[in-house]
PDB file of C-alpha atoms in Angstrom:
ATOM      1  CA  MET E  27      69.958 110.958 -56.078  1.00  0.00           C
ATOM      2  CA  ARG E  28      67.149 113.171 -57.247  1.00  0.00           C
ATOM      3  CA  ARG E  29      64.682 114.426 -54.661  1.00  0.00           C
ATOM      4  CA  ARG E  30      61.695 112.648 -56.273  1.00  0.00           C
ATOM      5  CA  ALA E  31      63.521 109.325 -56.385  1.00  0.00           C
ATOM      6  CA  PHE E  32      64.697 109.802 -52.789  1.00  0.00           C
ATOM      7  CA  LEU E  33      61.133 110.452 -51.573  1.00  0.00           C
ATOM      8  CA  ALA E  34      59.891 107.431 -53.488  1.00  0.00           C
ATOM      9  CA  LEU E  35      62.583 105.316 -51.797  1.00  0.00           C
ATOM     10  CA  ILE E  36      61.568 106.576 -48.344  1.00  0.00           C
ATOM     11  CA  ALA E  37      57.886 105.957 -49.064  1.00  0.00           C
ATOM     12  CA  GLY E  38      58.641 102.462 -50.307  1.00  0.00           C
ATOM     13  CA  ALA E  39      60.633 101.649 -47.192  1.00  0.00           C
ATOM     14  CA  ALA E  40      57.841 102.959 -44.978  1.00  0.00           C
ATOM     15  CA  MET E  41      55.318 100.840 -46.849  1.00  0.00           C
ATOM     16  CA  GLN E  42      57.492  97.760 -46.455  1.00  0.00           C
ATOM     17  CA  ARG E  43      57.746  98.375 -42.707  1.00  0.00           C
ATOM     18  CA  SER E  44      53.976  98.819 -42.528  1.00  0.00           C
ATOM     19  CA  LEU E  45      53.347  95.634 -44.479  1.00  0.00           C
ATOM     20  CA  ALA E  46      55.847  93.775 -42.307  1.00  0.00           C
ATOM     21  CA  GLY E  47      54.049  95.044 -39.223  1.00  0.00           C
ATOM     22  CA  LEU E  48      50.693  93.899 -40.598  1.00  0.00           C
ATOM     23  CA  ALA E  49      52.182  90.501 -41.407  1.00  0.00           C
ATOM     24  CA  ARG E  50      53.492  90.157 -37.862  1.00  0.00           C
ATOM     25  CA  GLN E  51      50.066  91.107 -36.505  1.00  0.00           C
ATOM     26  CA  ALA E  52      48.410  88.528 -38.751  1.00  0.00           C
ATOM     27  CA  GLU E  53      50.750  85.857 -37.370  1.00  0.00           C
ATOM     28  CA  MET E  54      50.272  87.009 -33.768  1.00  0.00           C
ATOM     29  CA  PRO E  55      47.935  84.759 -31.731  1.00  0.00           C
ATOM     30  CA  THR E  56      44.822  86.498 -30.467  1.00  0.00           C
ATOM     31  CA  ILE E  57      43.283  85.697 -27.091  1.00  0.00           C
ATOM     32  CA  GLY E  58      39.633  86.590 -26.641  1.00  0.00           C
ATOM     33  CA  VAL E  59      38.805  87.441 -23.024  1.00  0.00           C
ATOM     34  CA  LEU E  60      35.153  87.485 -21.982  1.00  0.00           C
ATOM     35  CA  VAL E  61      34.331  88.791 -18.511  1.00  0.00           C
ATOM     36  CA  VAL E  62      31.359  89.367 -16.261  1.00  0.00           C
ATOM     37  CA  GLN E  63      31.632  92.924 -14.985  1.00  0.00           C
ATOM     38  CA  SER E  64      31.724  92.149 -11.309  1.00  0.00           C
ATOM     39  CA  LEU E  65      34.187  93.456  -8.789  1.00  0.00           C
ATOM     40  CA  GLY E  66      37.422  91.534  -9.341  1.00  0.00           C
ATOM     41  CA  TRP E  67      37.442  91.330 -13.143  1.00  0.00           C
ATOM     42  CA  LYS E  68      40.186  93.945 -13.444  1.00  0.00           C
ATOM     43  CA  GLN E  69      42.319  92.033 -10.967  1.00  0.00           C
ATOM     44  CA  PHE E  70      41.676  88.848 -12.950  1.00  0.00           C
ATOM     45  CA  LEU E  71      42.771  90.531 -16.188  1.00  0.00           C
ATOM     46  CA  ARG E  72      45.900  91.995 -14.588  1.00  0.00           C
ATOM     47  CA  LEU E  73      46.980  88.726 -12.975  1.00  0.00           C
ATOM     48  CA  PHE E  74      46.153  86.709 -16.093  1.00  0.00           C
ATOM     49  CA  LYS E  75      48.191  88.992 -18.364  1.00  0.00           C
ATOM     50  CA  GLU E  76      51.085  88.947 -15.873  1.00  0.00           C
ATOM     51  CA  SER E  77      51.015  85.140 -15.925  1.00  0.00           C
ATOM     52  CA  MET E  78      50.964  85.142 -19.738  1.00  0.00           C
ATOM     53  CA  ARG E  79      53.936  87.502 -19.766  1.00  0.00           C
ATOM     54  CA  ARG E  80      55.899  85.176 -17.486  1.00  0.00           C
ATOM     55  CA  LEU E  81      55.248  82.465 -20.068  1.00  0.00           C
ATOM     56  CA  GLY E  82      56.783  84.693 -22.743  1.00  0.00           C
ATOM     57  CA  TYR E  83      53.667  86.338 -24.211  1.00  0.00           C
ATOM     58  CA  VAL E  84      54.183  90.095 -24.405  1.00  0.00           C
ATOM     59  CA  GLU E  85      51.088  92.066 -25.367  1.00  0.00           C
ATOM     60  CA  GLY E  86      51.525  93.881 -28.660  1.00  0.00           C
ATOM     61  CA  GLN E  87      54.719  91.992 -29.495  1.00  0.00           C
ATOM     62  CA  ASN E  88      53.756  88.343 -29.783  1.00  0.00           C
ATOM     63  CA  VAL E  89      50.180  88.189 -28.507  1.00  0.00           C
ATOM     64  CA  ARG E  90      47.020  90.272 -28.780  1.00  0.00           C
ATOM     65  CA  PHE E  91      44.182  90.393 -26.253  1.00  0.00           C
ATOM     66  CA  GLU E  92      40.623  91.186 -27.299  1.00  0.00           C
ATOM     67  CA  VAL E  93      38.782  91.941 -24.034  1.00  0.00           C
ATOM     68  CA  ARG E  94      34.986  92.068 -23.914  1.00  0.00           C
ATOM     69  CA  SER E  95      32.932  92.933 -20.799  1.00  0.00           C
ATOM     70  CA  ASP E  96      29.177  92.610 -20.395  1.00  0.00           C
ATOM     71  CA  GLN E  97      29.248  95.982 -18.574  1.00  0.00           C
ATOM     72  CA  GLY E  98      26.860  94.669 -15.963  1.00  0.00           C
ATOM     73  CA  ASP E  99      24.298  93.306 -18.455  1.00  0.00           C
ATOM     74  CA  ARG E 100      24.544  89.500 -18.550  1.00  0.00           C
ATOM     75  CA  GLY E 101      22.243  89.448 -21.577  1.00  0.00           C
ATOM     76  CA  ARG E 102      25.089  90.890 -23.686  1.00  0.00           C
ATOM     77  CA  LEU E 103      27.381  87.905 -23.139  1.00  0.00           C
ATOM     78  CA  PRO E 104      26.106  85.696 -26.028  1.00  0.00           C
ATOM     79  CA  GLU E 105      26.623  88.427 -28.630  1.00  0.00           C
ATOM     80  CA  LEU E 106      30.003  89.401 -27.169  1.00  0.00           C
ATOM     81  CA  ALA E 107      31.082  85.748 -27.389  1.00  0.00           C
ATOM     82  CA  ALA E 108      29.782  85.546 -30.963  1.00  0.00           C
ATOM     83  CA  GLY E 109      31.802  88.664 -31.793  1.00  0.00           C
ATOM     84  CA  LEU E 110      34.985  87.002 -30.577  1.00  0.00           C
ATOM     85  CA  VAL E 111      34.178  83.989 -32.738  1.00  0.00           C
ATOM     86  CA  ARG E 112      33.744  86.248 -35.767  1.00  0.00           C
ATOM     87  CA  LEU E 113      37.176  87.725 -35.041  1.00  0.00           C
ATOM     88  CA  LYS E 114      38.546  84.169 -35.280  1.00  0.00           C
ATOM     89  CA  VAL E 115      40.464  84.427 -32.020  1.00  0.00           C
ATOM     90  CA  ASP E 116      42.711  81.485 -31.206  1.00  0.00           C
ATOM     91  CA  VAL E 117      41.418  80.897 -27.669  1.00  0.00           C
ATOM     92  CA  ILE E 118      38.587  82.353 -25.587  1.00  0.00           C
ATOM     93  CA  VAL E 119      39.120  82.804 -21.830  1.00  0.00           C
ATOM     94  CA  GLY E 120      35.902  83.174 -19.826  1.00  0.00           C
ATOM     95  CA  TRP E 121      35.931  84.687 -16.343  1.00  0.00           C
ATOM     96  CA  LEU E 122      33.123  83.263 -14.157  1.00  0.00           C
ATOM     97  CA  THR E 123      30.442  80.795 -15.174  1.00  0.00           C
ATOM     98  CA  PRO E 124      28.141  83.004 -17.333  1.00  0.00           C
ATOM     99  CA  ALA E 125      31.099  84.025 -19.513  1.00  0.00           C
ATOM    100  CA  GLY E 126      32.290  80.435 -19.881  1.00  0.00           C
ATOM    101  CA  THR E 127      28.767  79.302 -20.750  1.00  0.00           C
ATOM    102  CA  ALA E 128      28.321  82.048 -23.366  1.00  0.00           C
ATOM    103  CA  ALA E 129      31.658  81.134 -24.962  1.00  0.00           C
ATOM    104  CA  LYS E 130      30.751  77.450 -25.148  1.00  0.00           C
ATOM    105  CA  GLN E 131      27.385  78.245 -26.711  1.00  0.00           C
ATOM    106  CA  ALA E 132      29.054  80.474 -29.311  1.00  0.00           C
ATOM    107  CA  THR E 133      31.553  77.938 -30.661  1.00  0.00           C
ATOM    108  CA  ARG E 134      32.430  74.269 -30.752  1.00  0.00           C
ATOM    109  CA  GLU E 135      35.712  74.791 -32.592  1.00  0.00           C
ATOM    110  CA  ILE E 136      37.624  77.535 -30.744  1.00  0.00           C
ATOM    111  CA  PRO E 137      39.134  76.309 -27.450  1.00  0.00           C
ATOM    112  CA  VAL E 138      37.566  77.855 -24.346  1.00  0.00           C
ATOM    113  CA  VAL E 139      39.466  78.184 -21.061  1.00  0.00           C
ATOM    114  CA  CYS E 140      37.393  78.811 -17.956  1.00  0.00           C
ATOM    115  CA  ALA E 141      39.070  81.015 -15.387  1.00  0.00           C
ATOM    116  CA  ILE E 142      37.157  80.076 -12.246  1.00  0.00           C
ATOM    117  CA  CYS E 143      33.894  78.760 -13.626  1.00  0.00           C
ATOM    118  CA  GLY E 144      31.893  77.272 -10.777  1.00  0.00           C
ATOM    119  CA  ASN E 145      31.202  73.524 -10.811  1.00  0.00           C
ATOM    120  CA  PRO E 146      31.665  73.031 -14.591  1.00  0.00           C
ATOM    121  CA  VAL E 147      30.221  69.504 -14.619  1.00  0.00           C
ATOM    122  CA  GLU E 148      26.977  70.487 -12.873  1.00  0.00           C
ATOM    123  CA  THR E 149      26.588  73.564 -15.090  1.00  0.00           C
ATOM    124  CA  GLY E 150      27.129  71.541 -18.270  1.00  0.00           C
ATOM    125  CA  LEU E 151      30.388  73.160 -19.358  1.00  0.00           C
ATOM    126  CA  VAL E 152      32.280  69.843 -19.431  1.00  0.00           C
ATOM    127  CA  GLU E 153      31.393  66.147 -19.363  1.00  0.00           C
ATOM    128  CA  SER E 154      33.786  65.411 -16.505  1.00  0.00           C
ATOM    129  CA  LEU E 155      36.786  67.013 -14.850  1.00  0.00           C
ATOM    130  CA  ALA E 156      39.186  64.296 -16.003  1.00  0.00           C
ATOM    131  CA  ARG E 157      37.782  64.152 -19.554  1.00  0.00           C
ATOM    132  CA  PRO E 158      36.198  67.483 -20.525  1.00  0.00           C
ATOM    133  CA  GLY E 159      35.039  65.955 -23.810  1.00  0.00           C
ATOM    134  CA  GLY E 160      34.622  69.082 -25.922  1.00  0.00           C
ATOM    135  CA  ASN E 161      36.259  72.430 -26.552  1.00  0.00           C
ATOM    136  CA  VAL E 162      36.107  73.654 -22.936  1.00  0.00           C
ATOM    137  CA  THR E 163      38.646  73.157 -20.158  1.00  0.00           C
ATOM    138  CA  GLY E 164      40.237  75.329 -17.486  1.00  0.00           C
ATOM    139  CA  ILE E 165      39.948  75.961 -13.782  1.00  0.00           C
ATOM    140  CA  ALA E 166      36.924  74.882 -11.754  1.00  0.00           C
ATOM    141  CA  GLY E 167      35.909  77.412  -9.161  1.00  0.00           C
ATOM    142  CA  VAL E 168      34.442  74.843  -6.703  1.00  0.00           C
ATOM    143  CA  GLY E 169      32.421  77.847  -5.586  1.00  0.00           C
ATOM    144  CA  ALA E 170      29.445  75.764  -4.483  1.00  0.00           C
ATOM    145  CA  GLU E 171      31.638  73.771  -2.097  1.00  0.00           C
ATOM    146  CA  LEU E 172      33.168  77.012  -0.840  1.00  0.00           C
ATOM    147  CA  ALA E 173      29.692  78.433  -0.291  1.00  0.00           C
ATOM    148  CA  GLY E 174      28.810  75.361   1.755  1.00  0.00           C
ATOM    149  CA  LYS E 175      31.973  75.787   3.810  1.00  0.00           C
ATOM    150  CA  THR E 176      31.011  79.439   4.296  1.00  0.00           C
ATOM    151  CA  VAL E 177      27.937  78.316   6.260  1.00  0.00           C
ATOM    152  CA  GLU E 178      30.202  76.439   8.676  1.00  0.00           C
ATOM    153  CA  LEU E 179      32.491  79.452   8.965  1.00  0.00           C
ATOM    154  CA  ILE E 180      29.557  81.754   9.719  1.00  0.00           C
ATOM    155  CA  ARG E 181      28.495  79.373  12.484  1.00  0.00           C
ATOM    156  CA  ASP E 182      32.021  79.427  13.928  1.00  0.00           C
ATOM    157  CA  MET E 183      32.268  83.212  13.627  1.00  0.00           C
ATOM    158  CA  LEU E 184      28.730  83.885  14.918  1.00  0.00           C
ATOM    159  CA  PRO E 185      27.820  80.985  17.238  1.00  0.00           C
ATOM    160  CA  SER E 186      24.337  82.443  17.779  1.00  0.00           C
ATOM    161  CA  ALA E 187      23.462  82.347  14.048  1.00  0.00           C
ATOM    162  CA  ARG E 188      20.324  80.309  13.347  1.00  0.00           C
ATOM    163  CA  ARG E 189      19.153  81.566   9.937  1.00  0.00           C
ATOM    164  CA  ILE E 190      21.125  82.557   6.829  1.00  0.00           C
ATOM    165  CA  ALA E 191      19.759  84.104   3.631  1.00  0.00           C
ATOM    166  CA  ILE E 192      21.244  83.418   0.196  1.00  0.00           C
ATOM    167  CA  LEU E 193      21.125  86.009  -2.552  1.00  0.00           C
ATOM    168  CA  ALA E 194      21.395  83.900  -5.723  1.00  0.00           C
ATOM    169  CA  ASN E 195      21.543  84.997  -9.372  1.00  0.00           C
ATOM    170  CA  ALA E 196      18.822  82.872 -11.021  1.00  0.00           C
ATOM    171  CA  PRO E 197      19.953  83.277 -14.689  1.00  0.00           C
ATOM    172  CA  ASP E 198      23.467  82.117 -13.784  1.00  0.00           C
ATOM    173  CA  PRO E 199      23.724  78.313 -14.257  1.00  0.00           C
ATOM    174  CA  PHE E 200      25.965  78.218 -11.197  1.00  0.00           C
ATOM    175  CA  SER E 201      23.107  79.357  -8.925  1.00  0.00           C
ATOM    176  CA  LYS E 202      21.672  75.823  -8.707  1.00  0.00           C
ATOM    177  CA  PRO E 203      24.746  74.044  -7.230  1.00  0.00           C
ATOM    178  CA  PHE E 204      25.514  77.209  -5.227  1.00  0.00           C
ATOM    179  CA  VAL E 205      22.142  77.051  -3.452  1.00  0.00           C
ATOM    180  CA  GLU E 206      22.159  73.248  -3.137  1.00  0.00           C
ATOM    181  CA  LYS E 207      25.528  73.134  -1.340  1.00  0.00           C
ATOM    182  CA  ILE E 208      24.473  75.895   1.052  1.00  0.00           C
ATOM    183  CA  ARG E 209      21.253  74.047   1.858  1.00  0.00           C
ATOM    184  CA  LEU E 210      23.184  70.840   2.542  1.00  0.00           C
ATOM    185  CA  ALA E 211      25.545  72.721   4.847  1.00  0.00           C
ATOM    186  CA  GLY E 212      22.565  74.283   6.589  1.00  0.00           C
ATOM    187  CA  ASN E 213      21.058  70.853   7.207  1.00  0.00           C
ATOM    188  CA  ALA E 214      24.370  69.593   8.575  1.00  0.00           C
ATOM    189  CA  THR E 215      24.837  72.538  10.935  1.00  0.00           C
ATOM    190  CA  GLY E 216      21.215  73.012  12.008  1.00  0.00           C
ATOM    191  CA  ILE E 217      21.010  76.462  10.389  1.00  0.00           C
ATOM    192  CA  ALA E 218      17.877  77.423   8.457  1.00  0.00           C
ATOM    193  CA  ILE E 219      18.545  78.599   4.895  1.00  0.00           C
ATOM    194  CA  ASP E 220      16.360  81.074   3.001  1.00  0.00           C
ATOM    195  CA  ALA E 221      17.190  81.152  -0.722  1.00  0.00           C
ATOM    196  CA  ILE E 222      16.231  84.345  -2.555  1.00  0.00           C
ATOM    197  CA  MET E 223      16.451  83.893  -6.309  1.00  0.00           C
ATOM    198  CA  LEU E 224      17.057  87.218  -8.061  1.00  0.00           C
ATOM    199  CA  PRO E 225      16.691  88.082 -11.775  1.00  0.00           C
ATOM    200  CA  GLY E 226      20.183  89.617 -11.758  1.00  0.00           C
ATOM    201  CA  PRO E 227      22.080  92.473 -10.107  1.00  0.00           C
ATOM    202  CA  GLN E 228      19.090  94.752 -10.645  1.00  0.00           C
ATOM    203  CA  GLY E 229      17.177  92.778  -8.010  1.00  0.00           C
ATOM    204  CA  VAL E 230      19.639  93.355  -5.186  1.00  0.00           C
ATOM    205  CA  GLU E 231      18.055  96.555  -3.826  1.00  0.00           C
ATOM    206  CA  ALA E 232      14.582  95.010  -3.545  1.00  0.00           C
ATOM    207  CA  ALA E 233      16.050  91.892  -1.939  1.00  0.00           C
ATOM    208  CA  PHE E 234      17.554  93.908   0.900  1.00  0.00           C
ATOM    209  CA  VAL E 235      14.271  95.731   1.392  1.00  0.00           C
ATOM    210  CA  GLY E 236      12.682  92.333   1.880  1.00  0.00           C
ATOM    211  CA  LEU E 237      15.435  91.177   4.232  1.00  0.00           C
ATOM    212  CA  GLY E 238      14.860  94.280   6.331  1.00  0.00           C
ATOM    213  CA  ARG E 239      11.343  93.102   7.210  1.00  0.00           C
ATOM    214  CA  ASP E 240      12.629  89.878   8.773  1.00  0.00           C
ATOM    215  CA  PRO E 241      16.417  90.088   9.083  1.00  0.00           C
ATOM    216  CA  PRO E 242      18.396  86.842   8.963  1.00  0.00           C
ATOM    217  CA  ASP E 243      21.517  86.366  11.079  1.00  0.00           C
ATOM    218  CA  ALA E 244      23.738  86.609   7.991  1.00  0.00           C
ATOM    219  CA  VAL E 245      23.578  86.761   4.197  1.00  0.00           C
ATOM    220  CA  ILE E 246      25.680  84.980   1.554  1.00  0.00           C
ATOM    221  CA  VAL E 247      25.982  86.730  -1.819  1.00  0.00           C
ATOM    222  CA  GLN E 248      26.582  84.992  -5.161  1.00  0.00           C
ATOM    223  CA  PRO E 249      29.419  86.918  -6.877  1.00  0.00           C
ATOM    224  CA  THR E 250      27.700  87.468 -10.231  1.00  0.00           C
ATOM    225  CA  LEU E 251      25.151  89.697  -8.465  1.00  0.00           C
ATOM    226  CA  GLY E 252      27.971  92.162  -7.919  1.00  0.00           C
ATOM    227  CA  LEU E 253      29.888  92.726  -4.722  1.00  0.00           C
ATOM    228  CA  GLU E 254      30.103  96.432  -3.952  1.00  0.00           C
ATOM    229  CA  ARG E 255      26.373  97.168  -3.725  1.00  0.00           C
ATOM    230  CA  PRO E 256      25.445  94.047  -1.715  1.00  0.00           C
ATOM    231  CA  ALA E 257      28.320  94.736   0.698  1.00  0.00           C
ATOM    232  CA  ALA E 258      27.203  98.347   1.150  1.00  0.00           C
ATOM    233  CA  LEU E 259      23.540  97.414   1.655  1.00  0.00           C
ATOM    234  CA  ALA E 260      24.420  94.657   4.136  1.00  0.00           C
ATOM    235  CA  LEU E 261      26.499  97.119   6.126  1.00  0.00           C
ATOM    236  CA  LYS E 262      23.726  99.724   6.018  1.00  0.00           C
ATOM    237  CA  ASP E 263      21.185  97.167   7.263  1.00  0.00           C
ATOM    238  CA  ARG E 264      23.650  95.829   9.873  1.00  0.00           C
ATOM    239  CA  LEU E 265      23.667  92.338   8.352  1.00  0.00           C
ATOM    240  CA  PRO E 266      26.801  90.155   8.561  1.00  0.00           C
ATOM    241  CA  SER E 267      27.664  89.242   4.961  1.00  0.00           C
ATOM    242  CA  ALA E 268      29.874  86.739   3.163  1.00  0.00           C
ATOM    243  CA  SER E 269      30.842  85.732  -0.377  1.00  0.00           C
ATOM    244  CA  ILE E 270      33.249  83.445  -2.233  1.00  0.00           C
ATOM    245  CA  LEU E 271      35.415  86.167  -3.809  1.00  0.00           C
ATOM    246  CA  SER E 272      37.965  87.911  -1.601  1.00  0.00           C
ATOM    247  CA  GLU E 273      37.235  91.296  -3.195  1.00  0.00           C
ATOM    248  CA  PHE E 274      33.911  91.252  -1.333  1.00  0.00           C
ATOM    249  CA  VAL E 275      35.742  91.896   1.921  1.00  0.00           C
ATOM    250  CA  ASP E 276      37.837  94.656   0.363  1.00  0.00           C
ATOM    251  CA  VAL E 277      34.662  96.664  -0.303  1.00  0.00           C
ATOM    252  CA  GLY E 278      33.098  96.191   3.123  1.00  0.00           C
ATOM    253  CA  GLY E 279      31.777  92.633   3.261  1.00  0.00           C
ATOM    254  CA  LEU E 280      32.395  90.886   6.571  1.00  0.00           C
ATOM    255  CA  MET E 281      33.941  87.620   5.369  1.00  0.00           C
ATOM    256  CA  SER E 282      35.024  85.672   2.313  1.00  0.00           C
ATOM    257  CA  TYR E 283      36.237  82.147   1.767  1.00  0.00           C
ATOM    258  CA  ALA E 284      37.726  81.810  -1.693  1.00  0.00           C
ATOM    259  CA  ALA E 285      40.209  79.986  -3.852  1.00  0.00           C
ATOM    260  CA  ALA E 286      43.583  81.722  -4.114  1.00  0.00           C
ATOM    261  CA  GLU E 287      42.884  83.673  -7.297  1.00  0.00           C
ATOM    262  CA  ALA E 288      46.478  84.270  -8.390  1.00  0.00           C
ATOM    263  CA  ASP E 289      47.040  80.493  -8.509  1.00  0.00           C
ATOM    264  CA  ALA E 290      43.899  79.940 -10.573  1.00  0.00           C
ATOM    265  CA  TYR E 291      44.710  82.634 -13.128  1.00  0.00           C
ATOM    266  CA  GLU E 292      48.266  81.378 -13.468  1.00  0.00           C
ATOM    267  CA  SER E 293      46.892  77.915 -14.221  1.00  0.00           C
ATOM    268  CA  ALA E 294      44.477  79.385 -16.778  1.00  0.00           C
ATOM    269  CA  ALA E 295      47.393  81.105 -18.522  1.00  0.00           C
ATOM    270  CA  GLY E 296      49.259  77.805 -18.554  1.00  0.00           C
ATOM    271  CA  TYR E 297      46.340  76.170 -20.344  1.00  0.00           C
ATOM    272  CA  VAL E 298      46.205  78.958 -22.927  1.00  0.00           C
ATOM    273  CA  ASP E 299      49.923  78.423 -23.565  1.00  0.00           C
ATOM    274  CA  LYS E 300      49.377  74.694 -24.112  1.00  0.00           C
ATOM    275  CA  LEU E 301      46.444  75.285 -26.453  1.00  0.00           C
ATOM    276  CA  LEU E 302      48.408  77.790 -28.530  1.00  0.00           C
ATOM    277  CA  LYS E 303      51.112  75.153 -28.878  1.00  0.00           C
ATOM    278  CA  GLY E 304      48.672  72.610 -30.265  1.00  0.00           C
ATOM    279  CA  ALA E 305      47.117  70.840 -27.299  1.00  0.00           C
ATOM    280  CA  LYS E 306      43.422  69.900 -27.486  1.00  0.00           C
ATOM    281  CA  PRO E 307      41.046  71.075 -24.739  1.00  0.00           C
ATOM    282  CA  ALA E 308      39.501  67.605 -24.506  1.00  0.00           C
ATOM    283  CA  ASP E 309      42.939  66.286 -23.487  1.00  0.00           C
ATOM    284  CA  LEU E 310      43.450  68.839 -20.685  1.00  0.00           C
ATOM    285  CA  PRO E 311      41.689  67.807 -17.457  1.00  0.00           C
ATOM    286  CA  VAL E 312      39.887  70.581 -15.625  1.00  0.00           C
ATOM    287  CA  GLN E 313      41.948  71.649 -12.638  1.00  0.00           C
ATOM    288  CA  GLN E 314      40.568  72.366  -9.181  1.00  0.00           C
ATOM    289  CA  PRO E 315      42.004  74.891  -6.739  1.00  0.00           C
ATOM    290  CA  THR E 316      44.220  73.488  -4.001  1.00  0.00           C
ATOM    291  CA  ARG E 317      44.738  76.623  -1.898  1.00  0.00           C
ATOM    292  CA  PHE E 318      42.010  78.639  -0.201  1.00  0.00           C
ATOM    293  CA  GLU E 319      41.934  81.875   1.782  1.00  0.00           C
ATOM    294  CA  LEU E 320      39.747  83.062   4.635  1.00  0.00           C
ATOM    295  CA  VAL E 321      39.515  86.854   4.839  1.00  0.00           C
ATOM    296  CA  ILE E 322      37.799  88.861   7.604  1.00  0.00           C
ATOM    297  CA  ASN E 323      37.024  92.579   7.760  1.00  0.00           C
ATOM    298  CA  LEU E 324      37.270  93.609  11.422  1.00  0.00           C
ATOM    299  CA  LYS E 325      36.423  97.188  10.485  1.00  0.00           C
ATOM    300  CA  THR E 326      33.069  95.954   9.218  1.00  0.00           C
ATOM    301  CA  ALA E 327      32.621  93.762  12.305  1.00  0.00           C
ATOM    302  CA  LYS E 328      33.091  96.835  14.497  1.00  0.00           C
ATOM    303  CA  ALA E 329      30.565  98.827  12.444  1.00  0.00           C
ATOM    304  CA  LEU E 330      28.083  95.957  12.866  1.00  0.00           C
ATOM    305  CA  GLY E 331      28.711  95.825  16.620  1.00  0.00           C
ATOM    306  CA  LEU E 332      30.086  92.283  16.410  1.00  0.00           C
ATOM    307  CA  THR E 333      32.850  90.745  18.454  1.00  0.00           C
ATOM    308  CA  ILE E 334      34.566  88.062  16.410  1.00  0.00           C
ATOM    309  CA  PRO E 335      36.068  85.263  18.537  1.00  0.00           C
ATOM    310  CA  HIS E 336      39.846  85.651  18.735  1.00  0.00           C
ATOM    311  CA  SER E 337      40.304  81.981  17.865  1.00  0.00           C
ATOM    312  CA  PHE E 338      38.412  82.581  14.606  1.00  0.00           C
ATOM    313  CA  VAL E 339      40.470  85.652  13.722  1.00  0.00           C
ATOM    314  CA  LEU E 340      43.630  83.563  14.140  1.00  0.00           C
ATOM    315  CA  ARG E 341      42.328  81.187  11.447  1.00  0.00           C
ATOM    316  CA  ALA E 342      42.164  83.965   8.851  1.00  0.00           C
ATOM    317  CA  ASP E 343      44.707  84.239   6.078  1.00  0.00           C
ATOM    318  CA  LYS E 344      44.084  87.989   5.875  1.00  0.00           C
ATOM    319  CA  VAL E 345      42.493  90.452   8.292  1.00  0.00           C
ATOM    320  CA  ILE E 346      41.354  93.968   7.367  1.00  0.00           C
ATOM    321  CA  GLU E 347      41.480  96.301  10.369  1.00  0.00           C
TER     322      GLU E 347
END
């Protein structure tokens, strides 16, 4: 075979392989992932992808992930969601309520799976848990109920507590049920609740300055305000702090009461699998978590000069020492 013909043969084979690869990519389902950049999103993505892999979806082989983060600016979420729609992804997975809301507002056709979106009925994401009624389904975070339970846990952990402050993220639709459930729990336990509505994570510093003038007995932080900075400021100001994501305790918060995240993300992956196989989101009831975890940071308690009752420590699912 002449050299020129041989080179032409090699080039043709290479082109065929390239075209075959492009064809496979075109056939490969694409999952859009929209996240709020708060502590815990990387763990969500890792656990979600691991769950997808267990279901047979191997990234780069038979599934593609298009991940978009707001990078701490919630105002970017609508355009990021619109970008995923323009890419014509097969499913959008939204982590936390603002991401789920942005995805729903961006499309009525592409299925949206919420991965821990707080109280989806109250925030308008679905019509009901049993019958979502649109293109959104997934895993309800029941974060407002957990926040209410957190008030009871603070009372048990700090029997002398009489006043708790809430740092709530006003632009987040979840802030309304979050604050309401905490107020109800405060009424039930005789603890006064001060709700501080912030314009976003950028308001956290000023909020702690204000708390320093008249310190409450504890503070509960809404996760979409971020976790690392509030935990650090609470520790600096010697304020017992709590949240409804377990990562809050990992970075110095005193306590968290949260749904078992690995279970929730596995369920979200299961819904994506069903949708890719032809199921309709309106036919998939929104699931609620069934397992919850209490986490305590005794290292933080020591730094705050607190002695946590031994009986309370025994109730914890995880203790950081």
